mmCIF file of C-alpha atoms in Angstrom:
data_model
loop_
_atom_site.group_PDB
_atom_site.id
_atom_site.type_symbol
_atom_site.label_atom_id
_atom_site.label_comp_id
_atom_site.label_asym_id
_atom_site.label_seq_id
_atom_site.Cartn_x
_atom_site.Cartn_y
_atom_site.Cartn_z
ATOM 1 C CA MET A 169 12.953 13.038 21.185
ATOM 2 C CA MET A 170 14.498 13.506 17.569
ATOM 3 C CA ILE A 171 14.841 16.550 15.486
ATOM 4 C CA ARG A 172 15.759 16.259 11.688
ATOM 5 C CA GLN A 173 16.344 19.353 9.812
ATOM 6 C CA ILE A 174 17.565 19.520 5.846
ATOM 7 C CA VAL A 175 19.292 22.836 5.248
ATOM 8 C CA VAL A 176 21.462 24.222 2.517
ATOM 9 C CA PRO A 177 24.044 26.205 4.528
ATOM 10 C CA THR A 178 25.774 29.511 2.837
ATOM 11 C CA GLN A 179 28.879 29.263 4.963
ATOM 12 C CA ASN A 180 31.132 27.042 7.142
ATOM 13 C CA ASN A 181 29.092 27.412 10.467
ATOM 14 C CA TYR A 182 25.323 26.579 11.210
ATOM 15 C CA THR A 183 23.800 27.328 14.386
ATOM 16 C CA LEU A 184 21.191 25.021 15.629
ATOM 17 C CA GLU A 185 18.815 25.580 18.220
ATOM 18 C CA LEU A 186 17.581 22.834 20.628
ATOM 19 C CA PRO A 187 14.372 22.282 22.533
ATOM 20 C CA ASP A 188 14.590 23.087 26.201
ATOM 21 C CA GLU A 189 14.071 19.376 27.092
ATOM 22 C CA MET A 190 17.412 18.559 25.611
ATOM 23 C CA VAL A 191 19.667 21.037 27.261
ATOM 24 C CA GLY A 192 22.204 19.348 29.893
ATOM 25 C CA LYS A 193 21.641 15.912 27.685
ATOM 26 C CA LYS A 194 24.134 14.148 25.418
ATOM 27 C CA VAL A 195 22.842 14.482 21.787
ATOM 28 C CA GLU A 196 24.580 13.770 18.624
ATOM 29 C CA VAL A 197 24.585 15.970 15.319
ATOM 30 C CA ILE A 198 25.622 14.661 12.250
ATOM 31 C CA ALA A 199 26.138 16.219 8.892
ATOM 32 C CA PHE A 200 26.291 14.671 5.401
ATOM 33 C CA GLU A 201 25.594 15.569 1.797
ATOM 34 C CA ILE A 202 22.130 13.913 0.618
ATOM 35 C CA GLU A 203 20.992 13.550 -2.863
ATOM 36 C CA THR A 204 18.492 16.041 -4.335
ATOM 37 C CA GLY A 205 15.671 13.438 -4.860
ATOM 38 C CA ILE A 206 15.605 12.655 -0.928
ATOM 39 C CA THR A 207 14.012 15.571 0.183
ATOM 40 C CA GLU A 208 10.768 15.225 -2.109
ATOM 41 C CA ARG A 209 10.536 11.788 -0.678
ATOM 42 C CA ILE A 210 10.730 12.990 2.843
ATOM 43 C CA GLY A 211 7.918 15.318 2.024
ATOM 44 C CA ARG A 212 5.846 12.675 0.351
ATOM 45 C CA LYS A 213 6.107 10.746 3.610
ATOM 46 C CA ARG A 214 5.317 13.554 5.863
ATOM 47 C CA THR A 215 2.291 14.327 3.558
ATOM 48 C CA PHE A 216 0.959 10.753 3.652
ATOM 49 C CA ALA A 217 1.286 10.562 7.588
ATOM 50 C CA GLU A 218 -0.575 13.831 7.902
ATOM 51 C CA ALA A 219 -3.179 12.477 5.526
ATOM 52 C CA LEU A 220 -3.435 9.266 7.726
ATOM 53 C CA VAL A 221 -3.569 11.238 10.772
ATOM 54 C CA PHE A 222 -6.467 13.174 9.211
ATOM 55 C CA PHE A 223 -8.298 9.969 7.905
ATOM 56 C CA ARG A 224 -7.993 8.248 11.536
ATOM 57 C CA GLN A 225 -9.550 11.435 13.293
ATOM 58 C CA ASN A 226 -12.481 11.683 10.867
ATOM 59 C CA ALA A 227 -13.241 8.119 10.452
ATOM 60 C CA VAL A 228 -16.807 7.145 9.912
ATOM 61 C CA ASP A 229 -18.147 4.517 12.089
ATOM 62 C CA PHE A 230 -20.574 2.265 9.987
ATOM 63 C CA SER A 231 -21.280 -0.321 12.758
ATOM 64 C CA ALA A 232 -24.604 1.032 13.914
ATOM 65 C CA ILE A 233 -25.938 1.009 10.209
ATOM 66 C CA ASN A 234 -28.321 -1.769 9.879
ATOM 67 C CA LYS A 235 -27.332 -4.449 7.210
ATOM 68 C CA TRP A 236 -29.380 -5.135 4.453
ATOM 69 C CA ASN A 237 -29.494 -7.691 1.099
ATOM 70 C CA ARG A 238 -30.613 -6.925 -2.169
ATOM 71 C CA GLU A 239 -33.959 -8.296 -2.123
ATOM 72 C CA ASP A 240 -35.071 -5.403 0.423
ATOM 73 C CA LEU A 241 -34.417 -3.256 -2.400
ATOM 74 C CA TYR A 242 -37.227 -4.578 -4.530
ATOM 75 C CA GLU A 243 -39.754 -4.706 -1.979
#
C-alpha cells in the first residue's frame, strides 16, 4: 500500500495519519519541495485514470450485432 499527499505546510511540524494496516510496520516518509506545475500533472493523471475506469466499466459489447455490408443498405 502507498499513500501520497501533497501539502503546503504552515509550520515546521505535520501530523500524518496512517491506515490501520500500516500500524506496526516499517514505513518510509520522504519530504521534498516540488515544482508548482506537478500538482496539475498529477491531477490530470488521476482524471485520466478515473476516465479509463469509467469507460472500461461502461464498455459496449458490439460482438452480438450482425455484420453487414454496404450492398445491404441499397436493397
